[in-house]
Amino acid sequence: KQMKKFIFLAPYLLTLTLLISSCSNNKKQNTTTINNNQIEKRTLVDQEGTFGVDTLNSNVEWLGEKPTGTHYGDIKIKKGFVSTDKKGNILKGRFDLDMNTINCTDLEGKKKNSIEGHLKDTDFFNTSKYPTASFVIEKVEKNTIMGILTIKGISHPIKFDYTKVSPLTYKAEIMVDRTLFDIKYKSESIFPELGDHFINDDFKITLNPISFK
């Protein structure tokens, strides 16, 4: 009788054992998840220090305009850093652009190769002689960054507003007057006789975003 009773109860005992084991595993998994969340939260809070640019998760875009249309693309960040205080406020920083990586994304084939080659030659950025452009942060007030932009070996102060997307990740739109950096090709202000065949003096650089780690 005892053997029959044991055989009858065996499936229920097995089910109970499995339930207890499952609960224990879930508890361990939940604990692991909580610990991981705590680590992630702690990482996001601890922002004081100097951080190198995260080139894989940064995207720098450019836009040039003229009366007959626009061209746009992207460019790679070569290196950079940002320093922040305990509250995550930017104290100083710098990033360098690799001018030989100018990429036009609105065209394909021969037209794409043609405009990229033209942007790299002496009419524009002369990348064989000046392969790097740089921006150095000198001062930050609230959401405005002020610093020195250097293109073709020529430096000028600029300022622009920025948005903090998340700790160590920022977005910004930067308007640049190319004539200040000796880029005069088809400039409306320098060659007014061009009529509608000019290219705007200002071009836009968008940090979309720039991230550090």
Short mmCIF file of N, CA, C and O in Angstrom, two decimals, residues 27-82:
data_model
loop_
_atom_site.label_atom_id
_atom_site.label_comp_id
_atom_site.label_asym_id
_atom_site.label_seq_id
_atom_site.Cartn_x
_atom_site.Cartn_y
_atom_site.Cartn_z
N LYS A 27 14.36 34.05 -9.30
CA LYS A 27 14.86 34.97 -8.29
C LYS A 27 16.29 35.38 -8.60
O LYS A 27 16.67 36.54 -8.51
N LYS A 28 17.11 34.36 -9.03
CA LYS A 28 18.49 34.64 -9.38
C LYS A 28 18.57 35.56 -10.60
O LYS A 28 19.35 36.49 -10.66
N GLN A 29 17.70 35.27 -11.61
CA GLN A 29 17.69 36.09 -12.82
C GLN A 29 17.28 37.52 -12.51
O GLN A 29 17.84 38.47 -13.02
N ASN A 30 16.24 37.65 -11.64
CA ASN A 30 15.78 38.99 -11.26
C ASN A 30 16.87 39.74 -10.54
O ASN A 30 17.06 40.94 -10.72
N THR A 31 17.59 39.04 -9.66
CA THR A 31 18.68 39.66 -8.92
C THR A 31 19.76 40.14 -9.87
O THR A 31 20.30 41.24 -9.74
N THR A 32 20.07 39.28 -10.88
CA THR A 32 21.08 39.65 -11.87
C THR A 32 20.65 40.87 -12.65
O THR A 32 21.44 41.79 -12.90
N THR A 33 19.35 40.91 -13.04
CA THR A 33 18.81 42.06 -13.79
C THR A 33 18.91 43.33 -12.97
O THR A 33 19.33 44.38 -13.46
N ILE A 34 18.53 43.23 -11.68
CA ILE A 34 18.61 44.39 -10.80
C ILE A 34 20.04 44.88 -10.67
O ILE A 34 20.33 46.07 -10.76
N ASN A 35 20.98 43.94 -10.50
CA ASN A 35 22.38 44.32 -10.38
C ASN A 35 22.89 45.00 -11.64
O ASN A 35 23.60 45.99 -11.58
N ASN A 36 22.49 44.46 -12.80
CA ASN A 36 22.90 45.07 -14.07
C ASN A 36 22.32 46.46 -14.21
O ASN A 36 22.99 47.39 -14.68
N ASN A 37 21.04 46.63 -13.80
CA ASN A 37 20.42 47.95 -13.86
C ASN A 37 21.12 48.93 -12.94
O ASN A 37 21.29 50.11 -13.26
N GLN A 38 21.53 48.44 -11.76
CA GLN A 38 22.23 49.29 -10.81
C GLN A 38 23.58 49.74 -11.38
O GLN A 38 23.97 50.88 -11.26
N ILE A 39 24.28 48.80 -12.07
CA ILE A 39 25.56 49.14 -12.69
C ILE A 39 25.38 50.16 -13.78
O ILE A 39 26.12 51.14 -13.88
N GLU A 40 24.31 49.94 -14.62
CA GLU A 40 24.05 50.89 -15.71
C GLU A 40 23.72 52.27 -15.17
O GLU A 40 24.20 53.28 -15.64
N LYS A 41 22.87 52.31 -14.13
CA LYS A 41 22.49 53.57 -13.53
C LYS A 41 23.70 54.28 -12.95
O LYS A 41 23.87 55.48 -13.10
N ARG A 42 24.57 53.53 -12.29
CA ARG A 42 25.76 54.10 -11.69
C ARG A 42 26.69 54.67 -12.76
O ARG A 42 27.26 55.72 -12.61
N THR A 43 26.78 53.96 -13.91
CA THR A 43 27.63 54.44 -15.00
C THR A 43 27.11 55.77 -15.55
O THR A 43 27.88 56.66 -15.86
N LEU A 44 25.78 55.90 -15.66
CA LEU A 44 25.19 57.12 -16.20
C LEU A 44 25.36 58.30 -15.25
O LEU A 44 25.43 59.44 -15.67
N VAL A 45 25.43 58.03 -13.95
CA VAL A 45 25.54 59.10 -12.97
C VAL A 45 26.98 59.57 -12.83
O VAL A 45 27.25 60.77 -12.73
N ASP A 46 27.96 58.65 -12.87
CA ASP A 46 29.36 58.99 -12.68
C ASP A 46 29.93 59.60 -13.97
O ASP A 46 30.42 58.89 -14.83
N GLN A 47 29.84 60.93 -14.09
CA GLN A 47 30.22 61.58 -15.34
C GLN A 47 31.46 62.44 -15.23
O GLN A 47 31.93 62.98 -16.21
N GLU A 48 31.98 62.62 -14.03
CA GLU A 48 33.14 63.49 -13.88
C GLU A 48 34.37 62.82 -14.48
O GLU A 48 34.61 61.64 -14.31
N GLY A 49 35.16 63.59 -15.22
CA GLY A 49 36.38 63.06 -15.78
C GLY A 49 36.60 63.49 -17.22
O GLY A 49 35.94 64.40 -17.72
N THR A 50 37.53 62.84 -17.87
CA THR A 50 37.84 63.10 -19.28
C THR A 50 37.54 61.84 -20.08
O THR A 50 37.96 60.75 -19.72
N PHE A 51 36.80 62.02 -21.17
CA PHE A 51 36.31 60.89 -21.94
C PHE A 51 36.67 61.05 -23.42
O PHE A 51 36.55 62.14 -23.98
N GLY A 52 37.11 59.96 -24.02
CA GLY A 52 37.46 59.98 -25.43
C GLY A 52 36.23 59.88 -26.32
O GLY A 52 35.20 59.32 -25.92
N VAL A 53 36.33 60.42 -27.52
CA VAL A 53 35.19 60.38 -28.44
C VAL A 53 34.88 58.95 -28.85
O VAL A 53 35.78 58.13 -29.06
N ASP A 54 33.62 58.63 -28.92
CA ASP A 54 33.15 57.32 -29.36
C ASP A 54 32.87 57.41 -30.86
O ASP A 54 31.77 57.77 -31.28
N THR A 55 33.87 57.10 -31.66
CA THR A 55 33.75 57.29 -33.12
C THR A 55 32.68 56.41 -33.74
O THR A 55 32.05 56.80 -34.74
N LEU A 56 32.45 55.23 -33.17
CA LEU A 56 31.46 54.31 -33.74
C LEU A 56 30.03 54.80 -33.54
O LEU A 56 29.14 54.48 -34.33
N ASN A 57 29.81 55.56 -32.47
CA ASN A 57 28.47 56.03 -32.16
C ASN A 57 28.31 57.54 -32.34
O ASN A 57 27.39 58.14 -31.78
N SER A 58 29.22 58.14 -33.11
CA SER A 58 29.13 59.56 -33.43
C SER A 58 28.89 59.73 -34.93
O SER A 58 29.38 58.94 -35.74
N ASN A 59 28.14 60.75 -35.27
CA ASN A 59 27.81 60.99 -36.68
C ASN A 59 27.87 62.50 -36.95
O ASN A 59 27.12 63.27 -36.36
N VAL A 60 28.78 62.89 -37.84
CA VAL A 60 28.92 64.30 -38.21
C VAL A 60 28.46 64.47 -39.65
O VAL A 60 28.98 63.83 -40.56
N GLU A 61 27.46 65.32 -39.84
CA GLU A 61 26.87 65.54 -41.16
C GLU A 61 27.18 66.95 -41.65
O GLU A 61 27.34 67.87 -40.84
N TRP A 62 27.23 67.12 -42.97
CA TRP A 62 27.44 68.45 -43.54
C TRP A 62 26.36 68.74 -44.58
O TRP A 62 25.78 67.83 -45.18
N LEU A 63 26.09 70.02 -44.78
CA LEU A 63 25.09 70.45 -45.76
C LEU A 63 25.56 71.74 -46.42
O LEU A 63 25.87 72.72 -45.74
N GLY A 64 25.65 71.74 -47.74
CA GLY A 64 25.97 72.93 -48.51
C GLY A 64 24.81 73.28 -49.42
O GLY A 64 24.18 72.38 -50.00
N GLU A 65 24.53 74.58 -49.56
CA GLU A 65 23.36 75.00 -50.33
C GLU A 65 23.72 76.03 -51.40
O GLU A 65 24.69 76.77 -51.27
N LYS A 66 22.91 76.05 -52.45
CA LYS A 66 23.00 77.02 -53.52
C LYS A 66 21.59 77.24 -54.06
O LYS A 66 20.68 76.45 -53.75
N PRO A 67 21.36 78.29 -54.85
CA PRO A 67 20.00 78.56 -55.32
C PRO A 67 19.38 77.40 -56.10
O PRO A 67 18.16 77.22 -56.07
N THR A 68 20.20 76.62 -56.76
CA THR A 68 19.68 75.53 -57.59
C THR A 68 19.59 74.19 -56.88
O THR A 68 19.20 73.19 -57.48
N GLY A 69 19.94 74.14 -55.59
CA GLY A 69 19.84 72.88 -54.87
C GLY A 69 20.78 72.77 -53.69
O GLY A 69 21.39 73.76 -53.26
N THR A 70 20.91 71.56 -53.17
CA THR A 70 21.77 71.31 -52.01
C THR A 70 22.58 70.03 -52.23
O THR A 70 22.21 69.18 -53.03
N HIS A 71 23.66 69.95 -51.49
CA HIS A 71 24.42 68.69 -51.41
C HIS A 71 24.68 68.42 -49.93
O HIS A 71 24.85 69.36 -49.14
N TYR A 72 24.70 67.16 -49.57
CA TYR A 72 24.90 66.82 -48.16
C TYR A 72 25.61 65.48 -48.05
O TYR A 72 25.71 64.71 -49.02
N GLY A 73 26.11 65.23 -46.84
CA GLY A 73 26.83 63.99 -46.61
C GLY A 73 27.34 63.90 -45.18
O GLY A 73 26.77 64.52 -44.28
N ASP A 74 28.44 63.19 -44.99
CA ASP A 74 28.99 63.05 -43.65
C ASP A 74 30.52 63.04 -43.72
O ASP A 74 31.11 63.01 -44.80
N ILE A 75 31.12 63.08 -42.54
CA ILE A 75 32.57 63.11 -42.42
C ILE A 75 32.96 62.43 -41.11
O ILE A 75 32.21 62.51 -40.12
N LYS A 76 34.09 61.76 -41.09
CA LYS A 76 34.50 60.99 -39.92
C LYS A 76 35.25 61.86 -38.90
O LYS A 76 36.01 62.76 -39.26
N ILE A 77 35.01 61.54 -37.63
CA ILE A 77 35.79 62.14 -36.56
C ILE A 77 37.07 61.33 -36.39
O ILE A 77 37.03 60.11 -36.26
N LYS A 78 38.19 62.03 -36.37
CA LYS A 78 39.49 61.36 -36.25
C LYS A 78 39.80 61.03 -34.80
O LYS A 78 40.20 59.91 -34.47
N LYS A 79 39.62 62.00 -33.92
CA LYS A 79 39.85 61.81 -32.50
C LYS A 79 39.23 62.97 -31.74
O LYS A 79 38.82 63.97 -32.34
N GLY A 80 39.17 62.85 -30.42
CA GLY A 80 38.62 63.93 -29.62
C GLY A 80 38.40 63.52 -28.18
O GLY A 80 38.56 62.36 -27.81
N PHE A 81 38.02 64.50 -27.36
CA PHE A 81 37.75 64.23 -25.94
C PHE A 81 36.84 65.31 -25.39
O PHE A 81 36.67 66.39 -25.98
N VAL A 82 36.25 65.03 -24.25
CA VAL A 82 35.49 66.03 -23.50
C VAL A 82 35.76 65.81 -22.02
O VAL A 82 35.92 64.66 -21.58
#
